[in-house]
Short mmCIF file of C-alpha atoms and ligand atoms in Angstrom, two decimals:
data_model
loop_
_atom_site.label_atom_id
_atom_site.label_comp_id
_atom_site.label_asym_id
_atom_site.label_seq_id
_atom_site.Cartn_x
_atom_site.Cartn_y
_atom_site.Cartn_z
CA UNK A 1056 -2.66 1.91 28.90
CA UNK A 1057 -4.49 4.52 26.42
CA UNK A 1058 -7.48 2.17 25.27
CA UNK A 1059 -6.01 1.50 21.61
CA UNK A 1060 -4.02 -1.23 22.75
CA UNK A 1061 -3.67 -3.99 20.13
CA UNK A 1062 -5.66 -7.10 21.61
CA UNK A 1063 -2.71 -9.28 23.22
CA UNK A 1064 -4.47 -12.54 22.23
CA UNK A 1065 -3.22 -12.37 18.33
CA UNK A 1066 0.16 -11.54 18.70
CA UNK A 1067 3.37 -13.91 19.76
CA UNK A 1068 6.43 -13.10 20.62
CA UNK A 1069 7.77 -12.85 17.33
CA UNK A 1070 5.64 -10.56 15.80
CA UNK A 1071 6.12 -8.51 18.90
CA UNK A 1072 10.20 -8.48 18.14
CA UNK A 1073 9.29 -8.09 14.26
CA UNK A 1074 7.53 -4.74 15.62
CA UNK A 1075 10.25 -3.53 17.32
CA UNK A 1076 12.70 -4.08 14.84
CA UNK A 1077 10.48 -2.27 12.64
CA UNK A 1078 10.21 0.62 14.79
CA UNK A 1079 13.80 0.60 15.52
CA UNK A 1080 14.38 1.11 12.09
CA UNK A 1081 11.40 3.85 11.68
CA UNK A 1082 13.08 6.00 14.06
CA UNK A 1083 16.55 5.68 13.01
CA UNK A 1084 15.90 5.64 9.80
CA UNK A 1085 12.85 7.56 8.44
CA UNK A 1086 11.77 9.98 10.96
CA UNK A 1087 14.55 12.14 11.14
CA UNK A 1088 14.73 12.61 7.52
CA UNK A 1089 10.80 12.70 6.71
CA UNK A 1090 10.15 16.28 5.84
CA UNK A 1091 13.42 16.87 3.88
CA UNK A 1092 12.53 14.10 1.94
CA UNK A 1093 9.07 15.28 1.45
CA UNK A 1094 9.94 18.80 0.38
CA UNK A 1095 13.08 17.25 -2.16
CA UNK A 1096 10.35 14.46 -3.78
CA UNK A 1097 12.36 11.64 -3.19
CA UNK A 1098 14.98 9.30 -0.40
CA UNK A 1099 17.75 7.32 -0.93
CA UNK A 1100 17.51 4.16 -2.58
CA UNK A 1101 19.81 2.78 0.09
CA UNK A 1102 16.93 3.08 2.31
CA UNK A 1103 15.10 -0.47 0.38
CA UNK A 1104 18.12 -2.40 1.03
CA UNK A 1105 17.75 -0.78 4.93
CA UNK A 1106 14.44 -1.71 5.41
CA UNK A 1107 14.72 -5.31 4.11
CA UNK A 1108 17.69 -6.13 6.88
CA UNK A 1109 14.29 -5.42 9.08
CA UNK A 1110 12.59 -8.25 6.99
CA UNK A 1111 10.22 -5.78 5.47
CA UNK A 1112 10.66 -7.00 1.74
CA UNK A 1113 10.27 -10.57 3.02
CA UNK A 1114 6.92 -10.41 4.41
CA UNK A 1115 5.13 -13.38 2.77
CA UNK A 1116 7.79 -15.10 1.09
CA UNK A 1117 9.39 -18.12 1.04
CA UNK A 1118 12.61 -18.38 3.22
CA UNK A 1119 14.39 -20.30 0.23
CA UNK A 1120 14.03 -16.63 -1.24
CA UNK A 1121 15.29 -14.56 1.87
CA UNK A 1122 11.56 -14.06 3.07
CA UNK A 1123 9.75 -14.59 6.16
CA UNK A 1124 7.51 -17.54 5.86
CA UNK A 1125 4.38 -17.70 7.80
CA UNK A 1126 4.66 -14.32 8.18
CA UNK A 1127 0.36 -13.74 8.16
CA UNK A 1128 -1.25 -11.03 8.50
CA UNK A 1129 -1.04 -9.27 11.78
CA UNK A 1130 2.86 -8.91 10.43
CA UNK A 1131 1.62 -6.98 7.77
CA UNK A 1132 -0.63 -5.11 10.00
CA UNK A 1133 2.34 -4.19 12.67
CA UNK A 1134 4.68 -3.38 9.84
CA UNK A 1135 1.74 -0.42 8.56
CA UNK A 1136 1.47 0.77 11.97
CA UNK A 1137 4.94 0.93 12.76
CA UNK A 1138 5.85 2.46 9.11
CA UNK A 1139 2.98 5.28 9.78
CA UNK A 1140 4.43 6.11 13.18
CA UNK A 1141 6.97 8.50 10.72
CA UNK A 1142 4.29 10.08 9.48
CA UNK A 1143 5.15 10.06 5.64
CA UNK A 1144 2.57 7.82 3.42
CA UNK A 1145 5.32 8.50 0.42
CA UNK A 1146 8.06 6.73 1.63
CA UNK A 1147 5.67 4.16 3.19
CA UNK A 1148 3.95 3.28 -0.30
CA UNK A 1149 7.16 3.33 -2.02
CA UNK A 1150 9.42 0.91 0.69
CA UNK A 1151 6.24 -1.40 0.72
CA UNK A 1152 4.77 -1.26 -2.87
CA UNK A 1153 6.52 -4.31 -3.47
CA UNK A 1154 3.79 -6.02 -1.60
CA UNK A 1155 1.58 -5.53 -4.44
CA UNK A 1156 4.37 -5.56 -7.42
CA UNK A 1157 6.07 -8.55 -6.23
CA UNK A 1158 3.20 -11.58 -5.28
CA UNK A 1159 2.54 -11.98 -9.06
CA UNK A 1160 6.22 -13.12 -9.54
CA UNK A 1161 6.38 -15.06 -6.28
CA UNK A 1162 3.34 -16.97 -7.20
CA UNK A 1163 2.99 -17.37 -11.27
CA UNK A 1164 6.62 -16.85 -12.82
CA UNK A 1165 8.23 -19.78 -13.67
CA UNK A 1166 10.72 -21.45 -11.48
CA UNK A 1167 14.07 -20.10 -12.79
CA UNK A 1168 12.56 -16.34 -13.52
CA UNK A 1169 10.78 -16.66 -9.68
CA UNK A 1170 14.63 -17.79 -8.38
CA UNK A 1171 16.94 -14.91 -10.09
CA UNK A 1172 14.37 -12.03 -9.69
CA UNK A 1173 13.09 -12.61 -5.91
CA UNK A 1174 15.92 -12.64 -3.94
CA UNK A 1175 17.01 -9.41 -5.44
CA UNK A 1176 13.69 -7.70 -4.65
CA UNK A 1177 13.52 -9.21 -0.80
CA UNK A 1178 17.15 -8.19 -0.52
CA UNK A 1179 16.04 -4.75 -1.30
CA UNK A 1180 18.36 -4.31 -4.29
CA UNK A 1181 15.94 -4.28 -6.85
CA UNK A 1182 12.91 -2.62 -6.84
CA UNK A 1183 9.37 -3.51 -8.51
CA UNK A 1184 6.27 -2.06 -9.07
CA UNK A 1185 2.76 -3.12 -10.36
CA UNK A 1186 1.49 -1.45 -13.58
CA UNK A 1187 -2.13 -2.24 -14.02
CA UNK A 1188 -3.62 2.04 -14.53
CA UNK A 1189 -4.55 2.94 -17.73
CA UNK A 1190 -5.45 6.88 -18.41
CA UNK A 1191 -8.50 5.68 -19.58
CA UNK A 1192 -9.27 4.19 -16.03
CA UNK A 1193 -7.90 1.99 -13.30
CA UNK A 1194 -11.34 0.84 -11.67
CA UNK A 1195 -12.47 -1.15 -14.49
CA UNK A 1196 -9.63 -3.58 -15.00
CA UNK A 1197 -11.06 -5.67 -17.59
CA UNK A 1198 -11.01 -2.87 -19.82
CA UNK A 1199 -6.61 -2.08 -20.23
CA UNK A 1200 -6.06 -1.54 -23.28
CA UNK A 1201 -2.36 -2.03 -23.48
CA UNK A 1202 -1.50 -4.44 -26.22
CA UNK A 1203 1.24 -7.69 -26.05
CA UNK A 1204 1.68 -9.24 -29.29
CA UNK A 1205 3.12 -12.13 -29.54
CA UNK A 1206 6.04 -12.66 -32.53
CA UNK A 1207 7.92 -15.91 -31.91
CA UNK A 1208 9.44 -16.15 -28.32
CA UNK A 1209 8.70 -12.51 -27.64
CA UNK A 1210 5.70 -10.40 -26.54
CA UNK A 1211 5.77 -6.73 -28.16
CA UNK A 1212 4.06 -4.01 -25.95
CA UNK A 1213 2.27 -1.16 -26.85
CA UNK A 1214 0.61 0.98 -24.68
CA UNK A 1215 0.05 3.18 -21.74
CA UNK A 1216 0.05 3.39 -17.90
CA UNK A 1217 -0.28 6.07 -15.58
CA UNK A 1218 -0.13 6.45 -11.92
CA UNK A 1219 2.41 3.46 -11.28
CA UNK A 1220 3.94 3.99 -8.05
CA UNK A 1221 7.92 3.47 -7.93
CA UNK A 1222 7.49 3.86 -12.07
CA UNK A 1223 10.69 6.03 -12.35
CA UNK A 1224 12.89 3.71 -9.90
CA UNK A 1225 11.53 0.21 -10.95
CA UNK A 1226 13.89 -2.20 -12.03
CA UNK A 1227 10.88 -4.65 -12.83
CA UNK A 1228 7.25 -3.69 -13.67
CA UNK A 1229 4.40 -6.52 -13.57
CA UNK A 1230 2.08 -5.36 -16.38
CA UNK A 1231 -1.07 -6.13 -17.13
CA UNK A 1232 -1.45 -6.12 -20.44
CA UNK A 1233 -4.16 -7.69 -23.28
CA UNK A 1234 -2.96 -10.89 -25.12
CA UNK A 1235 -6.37 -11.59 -27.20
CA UNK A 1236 -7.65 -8.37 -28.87
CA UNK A 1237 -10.91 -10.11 -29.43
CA UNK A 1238 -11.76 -11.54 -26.11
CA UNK A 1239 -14.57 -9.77 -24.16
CA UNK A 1240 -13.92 -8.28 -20.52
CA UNK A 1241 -11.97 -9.55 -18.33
CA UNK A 1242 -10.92 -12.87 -21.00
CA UNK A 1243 -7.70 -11.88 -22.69
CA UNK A 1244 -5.82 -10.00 -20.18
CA UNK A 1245 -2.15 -11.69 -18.97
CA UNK A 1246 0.64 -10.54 -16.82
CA UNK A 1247 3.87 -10.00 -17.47
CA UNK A 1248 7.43 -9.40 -15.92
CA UNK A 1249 9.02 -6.49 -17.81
CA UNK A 1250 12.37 -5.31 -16.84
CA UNK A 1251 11.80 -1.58 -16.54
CA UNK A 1252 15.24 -0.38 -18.46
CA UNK A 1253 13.84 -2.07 -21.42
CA UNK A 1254 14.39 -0.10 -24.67
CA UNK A 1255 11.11 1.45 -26.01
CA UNK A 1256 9.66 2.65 -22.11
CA UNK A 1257 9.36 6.31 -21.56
CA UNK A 1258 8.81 7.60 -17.74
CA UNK A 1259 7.23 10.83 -16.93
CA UNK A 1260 7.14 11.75 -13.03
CA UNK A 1261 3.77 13.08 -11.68
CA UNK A 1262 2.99 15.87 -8.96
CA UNK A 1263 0.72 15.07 -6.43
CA UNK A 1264 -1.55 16.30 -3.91
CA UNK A 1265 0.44 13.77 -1.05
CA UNK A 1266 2.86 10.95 -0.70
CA UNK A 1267 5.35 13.55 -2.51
CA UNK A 1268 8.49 11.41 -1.54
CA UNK A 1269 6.97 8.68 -3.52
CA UNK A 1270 8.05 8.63 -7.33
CA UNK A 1271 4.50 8.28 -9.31
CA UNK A 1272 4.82 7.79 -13.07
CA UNK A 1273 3.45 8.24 -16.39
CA UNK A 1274 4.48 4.85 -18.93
CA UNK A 1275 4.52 4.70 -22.22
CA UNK A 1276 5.44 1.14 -23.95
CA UNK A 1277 6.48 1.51 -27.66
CA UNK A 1278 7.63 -1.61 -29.47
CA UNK A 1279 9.23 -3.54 -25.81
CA UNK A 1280 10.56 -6.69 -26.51
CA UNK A 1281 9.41 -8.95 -23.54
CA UNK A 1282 10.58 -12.46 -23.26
CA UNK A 1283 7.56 -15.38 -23.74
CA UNK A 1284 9.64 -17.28 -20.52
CA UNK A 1285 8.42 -13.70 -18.41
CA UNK A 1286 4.48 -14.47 -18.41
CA UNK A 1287 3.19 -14.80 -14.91
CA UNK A 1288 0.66 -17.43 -15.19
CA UNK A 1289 -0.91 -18.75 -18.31
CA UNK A 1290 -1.39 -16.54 -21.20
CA UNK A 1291 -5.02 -14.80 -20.83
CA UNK A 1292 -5.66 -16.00 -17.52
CA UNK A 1293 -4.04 -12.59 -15.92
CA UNK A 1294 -7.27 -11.33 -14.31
CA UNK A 1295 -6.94 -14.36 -12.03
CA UNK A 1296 -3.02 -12.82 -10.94
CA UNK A 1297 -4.28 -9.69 -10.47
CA UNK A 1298 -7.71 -10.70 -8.43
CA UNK A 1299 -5.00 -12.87 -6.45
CA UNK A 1300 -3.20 -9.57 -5.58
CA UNK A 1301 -5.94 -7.42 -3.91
CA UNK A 1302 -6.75 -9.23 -0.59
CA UNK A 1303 -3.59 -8.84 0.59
CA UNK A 1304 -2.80 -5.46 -0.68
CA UNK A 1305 -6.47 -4.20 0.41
CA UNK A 1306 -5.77 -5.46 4.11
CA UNK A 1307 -2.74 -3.59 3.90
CA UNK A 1308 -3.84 -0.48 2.55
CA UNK A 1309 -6.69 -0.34 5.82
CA UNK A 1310 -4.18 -1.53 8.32
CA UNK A 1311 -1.81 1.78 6.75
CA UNK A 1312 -4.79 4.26 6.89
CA UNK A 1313 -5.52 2.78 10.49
CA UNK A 1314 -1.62 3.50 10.82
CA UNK A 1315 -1.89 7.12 9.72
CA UNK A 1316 -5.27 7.61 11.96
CA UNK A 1317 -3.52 6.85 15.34
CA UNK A 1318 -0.81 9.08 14.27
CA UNK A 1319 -2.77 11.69 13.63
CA UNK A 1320 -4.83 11.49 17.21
CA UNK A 1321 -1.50 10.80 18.97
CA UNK A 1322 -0.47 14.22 17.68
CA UNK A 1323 -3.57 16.22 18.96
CA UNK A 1324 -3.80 14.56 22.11
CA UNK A 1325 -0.17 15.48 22.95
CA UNK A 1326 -1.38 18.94 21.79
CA UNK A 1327 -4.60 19.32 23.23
CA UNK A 1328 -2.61 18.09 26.70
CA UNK A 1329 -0.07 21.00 26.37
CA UNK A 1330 -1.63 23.96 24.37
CA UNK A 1331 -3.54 26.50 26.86
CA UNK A 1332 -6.67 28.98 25.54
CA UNK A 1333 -8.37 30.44 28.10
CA UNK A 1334 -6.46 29.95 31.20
CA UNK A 1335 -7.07 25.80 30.44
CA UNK A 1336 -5.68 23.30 28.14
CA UNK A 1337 -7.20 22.54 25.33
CA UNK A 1338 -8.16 18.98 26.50
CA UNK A 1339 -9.91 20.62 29.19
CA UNK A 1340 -12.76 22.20 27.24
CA UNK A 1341 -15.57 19.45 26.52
CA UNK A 1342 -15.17 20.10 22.56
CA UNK A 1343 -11.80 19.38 22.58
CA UNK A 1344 -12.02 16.74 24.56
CA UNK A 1345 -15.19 15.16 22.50
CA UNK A 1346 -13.65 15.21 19.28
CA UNK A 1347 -10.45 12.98 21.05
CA UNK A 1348 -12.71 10.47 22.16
CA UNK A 1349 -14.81 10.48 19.06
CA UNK A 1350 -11.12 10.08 17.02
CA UNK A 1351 -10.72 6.93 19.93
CA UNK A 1352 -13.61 5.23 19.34
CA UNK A 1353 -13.02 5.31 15.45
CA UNK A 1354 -9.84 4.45 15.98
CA UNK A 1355 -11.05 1.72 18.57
CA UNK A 1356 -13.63 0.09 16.05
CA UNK A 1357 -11.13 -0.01 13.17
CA UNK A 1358 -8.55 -1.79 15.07
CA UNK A 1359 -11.07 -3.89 16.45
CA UNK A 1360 -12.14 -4.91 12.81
CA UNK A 1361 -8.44 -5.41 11.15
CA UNK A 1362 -7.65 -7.65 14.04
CA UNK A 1363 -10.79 -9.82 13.29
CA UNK A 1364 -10.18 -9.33 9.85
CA UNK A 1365 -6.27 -10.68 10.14
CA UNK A 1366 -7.32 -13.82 12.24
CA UNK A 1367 -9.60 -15.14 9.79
CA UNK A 1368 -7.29 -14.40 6.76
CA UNK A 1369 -5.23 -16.89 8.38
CA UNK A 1370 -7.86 -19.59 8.90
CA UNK A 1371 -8.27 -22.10 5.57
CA UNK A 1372 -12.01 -22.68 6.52
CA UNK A 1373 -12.64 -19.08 6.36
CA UNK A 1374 -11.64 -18.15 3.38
CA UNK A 1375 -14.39 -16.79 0.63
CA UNK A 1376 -17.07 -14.15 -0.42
CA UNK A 1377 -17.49 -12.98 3.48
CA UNK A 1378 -13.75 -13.09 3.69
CA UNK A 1379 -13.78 -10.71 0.62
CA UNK A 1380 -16.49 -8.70 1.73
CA UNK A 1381 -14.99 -8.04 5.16
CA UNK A 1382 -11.44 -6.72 3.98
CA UNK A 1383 -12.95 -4.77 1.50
CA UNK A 1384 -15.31 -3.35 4.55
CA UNK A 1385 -11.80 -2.99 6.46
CA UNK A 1386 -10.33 -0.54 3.58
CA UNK A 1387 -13.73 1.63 3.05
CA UNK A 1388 -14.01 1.65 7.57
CA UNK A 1389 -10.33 2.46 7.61
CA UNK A 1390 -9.94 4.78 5.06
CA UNK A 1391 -12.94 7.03 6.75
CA UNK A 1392 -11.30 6.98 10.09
CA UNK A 1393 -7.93 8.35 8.31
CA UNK A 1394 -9.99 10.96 6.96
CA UNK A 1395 -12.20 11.76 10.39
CA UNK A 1396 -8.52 11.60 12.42
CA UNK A 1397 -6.72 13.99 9.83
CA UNK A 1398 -9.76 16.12 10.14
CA UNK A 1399 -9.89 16.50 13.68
CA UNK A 1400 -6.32 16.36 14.30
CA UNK A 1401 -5.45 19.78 12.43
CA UNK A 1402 -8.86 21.20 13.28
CA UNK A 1403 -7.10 20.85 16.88
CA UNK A 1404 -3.40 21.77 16.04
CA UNK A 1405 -5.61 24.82 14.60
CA UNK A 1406 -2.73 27.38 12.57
CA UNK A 1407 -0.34 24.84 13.21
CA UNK A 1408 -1.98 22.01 11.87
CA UNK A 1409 -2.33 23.86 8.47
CA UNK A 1410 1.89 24.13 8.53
CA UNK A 1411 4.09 21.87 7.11
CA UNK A 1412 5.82 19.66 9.46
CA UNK A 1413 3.52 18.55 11.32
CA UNK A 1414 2.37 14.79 10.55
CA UNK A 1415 -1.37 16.13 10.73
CA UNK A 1416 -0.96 18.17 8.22
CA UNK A 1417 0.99 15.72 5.63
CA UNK A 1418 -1.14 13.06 6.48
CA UNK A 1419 -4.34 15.36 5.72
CA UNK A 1420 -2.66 15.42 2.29
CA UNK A 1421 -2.81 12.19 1.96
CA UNK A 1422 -6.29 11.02 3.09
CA UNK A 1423 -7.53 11.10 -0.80
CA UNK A 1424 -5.16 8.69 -2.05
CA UNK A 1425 -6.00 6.19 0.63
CA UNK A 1426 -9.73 6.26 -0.41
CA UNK A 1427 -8.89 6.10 -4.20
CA UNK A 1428 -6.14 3.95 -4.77
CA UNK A 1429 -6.13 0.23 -4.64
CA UNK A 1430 -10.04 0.04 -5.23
CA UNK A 1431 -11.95 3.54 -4.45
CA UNK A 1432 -14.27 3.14 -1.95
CA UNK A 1433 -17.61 3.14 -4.98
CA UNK A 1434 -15.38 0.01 -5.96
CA UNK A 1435 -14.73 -1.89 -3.04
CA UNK A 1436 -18.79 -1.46 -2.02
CA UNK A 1437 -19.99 -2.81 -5.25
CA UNK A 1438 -17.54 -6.15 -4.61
CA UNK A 1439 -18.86 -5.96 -1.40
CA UNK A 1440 -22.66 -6.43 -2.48
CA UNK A 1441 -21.22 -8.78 -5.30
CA UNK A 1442 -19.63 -10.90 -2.22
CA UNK A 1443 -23.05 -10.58 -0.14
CA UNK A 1444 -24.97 -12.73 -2.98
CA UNK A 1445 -27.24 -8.47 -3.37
C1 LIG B 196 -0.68 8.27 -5.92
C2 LIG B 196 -1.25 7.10 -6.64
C3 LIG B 196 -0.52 5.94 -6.76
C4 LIG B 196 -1.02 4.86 -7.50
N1 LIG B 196 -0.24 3.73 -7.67
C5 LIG B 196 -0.66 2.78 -8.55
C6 LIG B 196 0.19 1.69 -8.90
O1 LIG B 196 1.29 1.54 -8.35
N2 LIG B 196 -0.24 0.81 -9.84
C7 LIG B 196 -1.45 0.93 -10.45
O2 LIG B 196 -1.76 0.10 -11.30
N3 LIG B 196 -2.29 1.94 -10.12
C8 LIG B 196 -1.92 2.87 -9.19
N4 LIG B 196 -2.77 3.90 -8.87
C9 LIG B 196 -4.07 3.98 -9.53
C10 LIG B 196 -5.26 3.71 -8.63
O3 LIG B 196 -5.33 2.34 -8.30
C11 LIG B 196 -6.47 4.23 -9.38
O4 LIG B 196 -6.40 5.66 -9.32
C12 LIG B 196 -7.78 3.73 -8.83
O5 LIG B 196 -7.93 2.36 -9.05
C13 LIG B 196 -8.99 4.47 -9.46
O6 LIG B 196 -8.87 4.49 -10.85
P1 LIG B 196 -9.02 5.88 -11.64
O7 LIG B 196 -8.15 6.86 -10.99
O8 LIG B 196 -8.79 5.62 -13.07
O9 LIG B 196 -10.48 6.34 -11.42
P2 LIG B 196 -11.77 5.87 -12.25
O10 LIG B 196 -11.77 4.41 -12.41
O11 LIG B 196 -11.87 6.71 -13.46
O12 LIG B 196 -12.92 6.29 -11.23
C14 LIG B 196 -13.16 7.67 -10.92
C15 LIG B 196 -14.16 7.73 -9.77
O13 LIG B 196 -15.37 7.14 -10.18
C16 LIG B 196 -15.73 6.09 -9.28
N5 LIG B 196 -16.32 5.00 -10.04
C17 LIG B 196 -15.78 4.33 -11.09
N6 LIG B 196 -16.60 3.37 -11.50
C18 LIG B 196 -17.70 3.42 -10.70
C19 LIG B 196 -18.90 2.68 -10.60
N7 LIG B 196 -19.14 1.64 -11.40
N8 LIG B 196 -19.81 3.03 -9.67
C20 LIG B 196 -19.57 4.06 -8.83
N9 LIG B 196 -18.45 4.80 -8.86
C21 LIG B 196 -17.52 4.48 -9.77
C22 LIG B 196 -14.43 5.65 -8.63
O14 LIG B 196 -14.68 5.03 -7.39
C23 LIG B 196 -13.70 6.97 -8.52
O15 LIG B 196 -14.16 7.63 -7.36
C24 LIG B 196 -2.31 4.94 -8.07
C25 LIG B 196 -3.09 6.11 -7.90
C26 LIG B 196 -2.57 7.17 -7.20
C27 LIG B 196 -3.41 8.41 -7.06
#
């Protein structure tokens, strides 16, 4: 017993075997390999079909697609932990960024597009990714500027996207794009499937400050023919797909950074208990010892929060503004104790903590993105004074 126990009373047995065929496959799989595949930029593709024998694409989905129905929350919350135990947010993002790319298919393609293009995804042999980023802004949604024009049964894109995670290895992009040039705001925009070897896409890669075995990429759409049957939802109704999206995705992104913060304090503690200054261990001098209990209680609270936040996802009567308000609260309390634990963790490690290898310092790396991506923290506290009635 360490005190950052999950709390026994929302878990059954099967999430419990979920977990540790989830881990099973972490250490097998990814942990081994995680700082070669840091240092080269990329993993095997092999590794999505891999991870979806451990149900990991299915999270969510229908069974009649090869997913795992009922599979709520606290799945997606033992999945992020488990996937952070290898200490790599780049292969993390890029396994699970189908659980942002792929709900917009699963809920507003039609039938026979949603029945050829899911299995492949859950099955792991097709990858997808969600292209919403513009360079002139990803915060402000309502303002993409990337054009669909509609001539006879096709859409023709124009435009531009940057950031998109999995961009490069995509076989399928869901793209927001604008439909009517002349509506105001957030009126206008749709979604649509776009297979990603399409003629008329360019890919750039990026370099980043973290998540380097993640592919992040630069799109450019000129002239791509997109079938009319591959609109997700109706046509200028998109902002209600993509608002659909960001619960989920939000919860996960905290439950990830509460992932990556219990790494992180795992890795000092095991330090602090071992490394000797001063004829004592580390743990031994008060300071030390502070700063582990001040990463526990963090750690403690945030835990303590996602749980509470997971439960009432899954209750109907629930559901609403508070709802909204309380996983956005989850991503902004998260994401801070990720950045606090990283902190501490290679302030601890001291020289060692600065050198590659160690999770601290990858993980340090990759504090930023957590805060940034998926609604930056400015974001997620204006929704949450939007959701308060302020
Ligand atoms: C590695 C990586 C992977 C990503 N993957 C994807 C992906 O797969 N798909 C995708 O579509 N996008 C992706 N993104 C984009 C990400 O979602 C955006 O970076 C994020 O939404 C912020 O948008 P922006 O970078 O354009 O910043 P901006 O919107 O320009 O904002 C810049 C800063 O200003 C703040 N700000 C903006 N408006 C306000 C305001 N009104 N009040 C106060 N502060 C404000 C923001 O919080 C931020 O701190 C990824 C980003 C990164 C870094």
């Amino acid at each position: 017993m360490d005190g950052l126990s999950l709390n026994p009373i929302y878990y059954t047995s099967e999430h419990r075997a979920f977990a540790d065929s989830v881990k099973r496959f972490v250490e097998k799989e990814i942990s081994p390999y995680v700082n070669e595949w840091d240092e080269a930029g990329s993993f095997p593709r092999e590794l999505y079909q891999k991870a979806a024998n451990v149900g990991l694409m299915g999270l969510g989905y229908d069974d009649e697609h090869g997913g795992i129905p009922d599979s709520d929350a606290f799945y997606v919350m033992l999945a992020a932990i488990e996937m952070a135990k290898a200490g790599s947010g780049g292969v993390h993002i890029s396994l699970m960024i189908h659980s942002i790319g792929t709900p917009p298919i699963h809920h507003f393609a039609r039938p026979e597009i949603r029945d050829e293009v899911m299995p492949q995804i859950i099955a792991g042999e097709k990858i997808s990714a969600l292209a919403i980023t513009e360079p002139s802004g990803g915060s402000d949604v309502a303002a993409i500027k990337t054009k669909a024009v509609r001539e006879r049964d096709h859409y023709i894109l124009n435009g531009e996207k940057t950031f998109i995670t999995s961009g490069i290895r995509a076989d399928y992009y869901t793209v927001a794009v604008k439909t009517d040039q002349n509506a105001q705001g957030a009126k206008g925009i749709s979604m649509l499937l776009v297979d990603a070897h399409s003629e008329g896409i360019t890919k750039s890669p990026l370099q980043k400050m973290g998540w380097w075995a993640s592919d992040t990429a630069h799109l450019h759409f000129d002239n791509v023919k997109v079938p009319v049957s591959h609109l997700l939802g109706e046509e200028n109704a998109g902002f209600k797909v993509i608002m659909n999206n960001f619960n989920m995705e939000r919860f996960w992104l905290a439950a990830m950074a509460y992932g990556y913060a219990l790494v992180c304090y795992e890795e000092a503690l095991d330090w602090a208990k071992q490394r000797q200054t001063f004829g004592k261990r580390l743990v031994d001098h008060q300071v030390v010892r502070h700063k582990l209990v001040d990463m526990a209680t963090q750690l403690t609270t945030t835990r303590a929060l996602l749980e509470d936040t997971a439960y009432r996802m899954g209750q109907k009567e629930l559901q609403g503004a508070d709802l909204i308000a309380q996983i956005s609260m989850s991503k902004n309390i998260a994401t801070c104790t990720m950045q606090f634990c990283a902190d501490a963790a290679v302030q601890t490690l001291g020289g060692m903590g600065f050198m590659r290898g160690t999770k601290s310092e990858r993980i340090y790396r990759e504090v930023k993105v957590n805060m940034i991506g998926g609604g930056a923290e400015e974001i997620m506290k204006d929704l949450i004074s939007k959701q308060l009635g302020y």
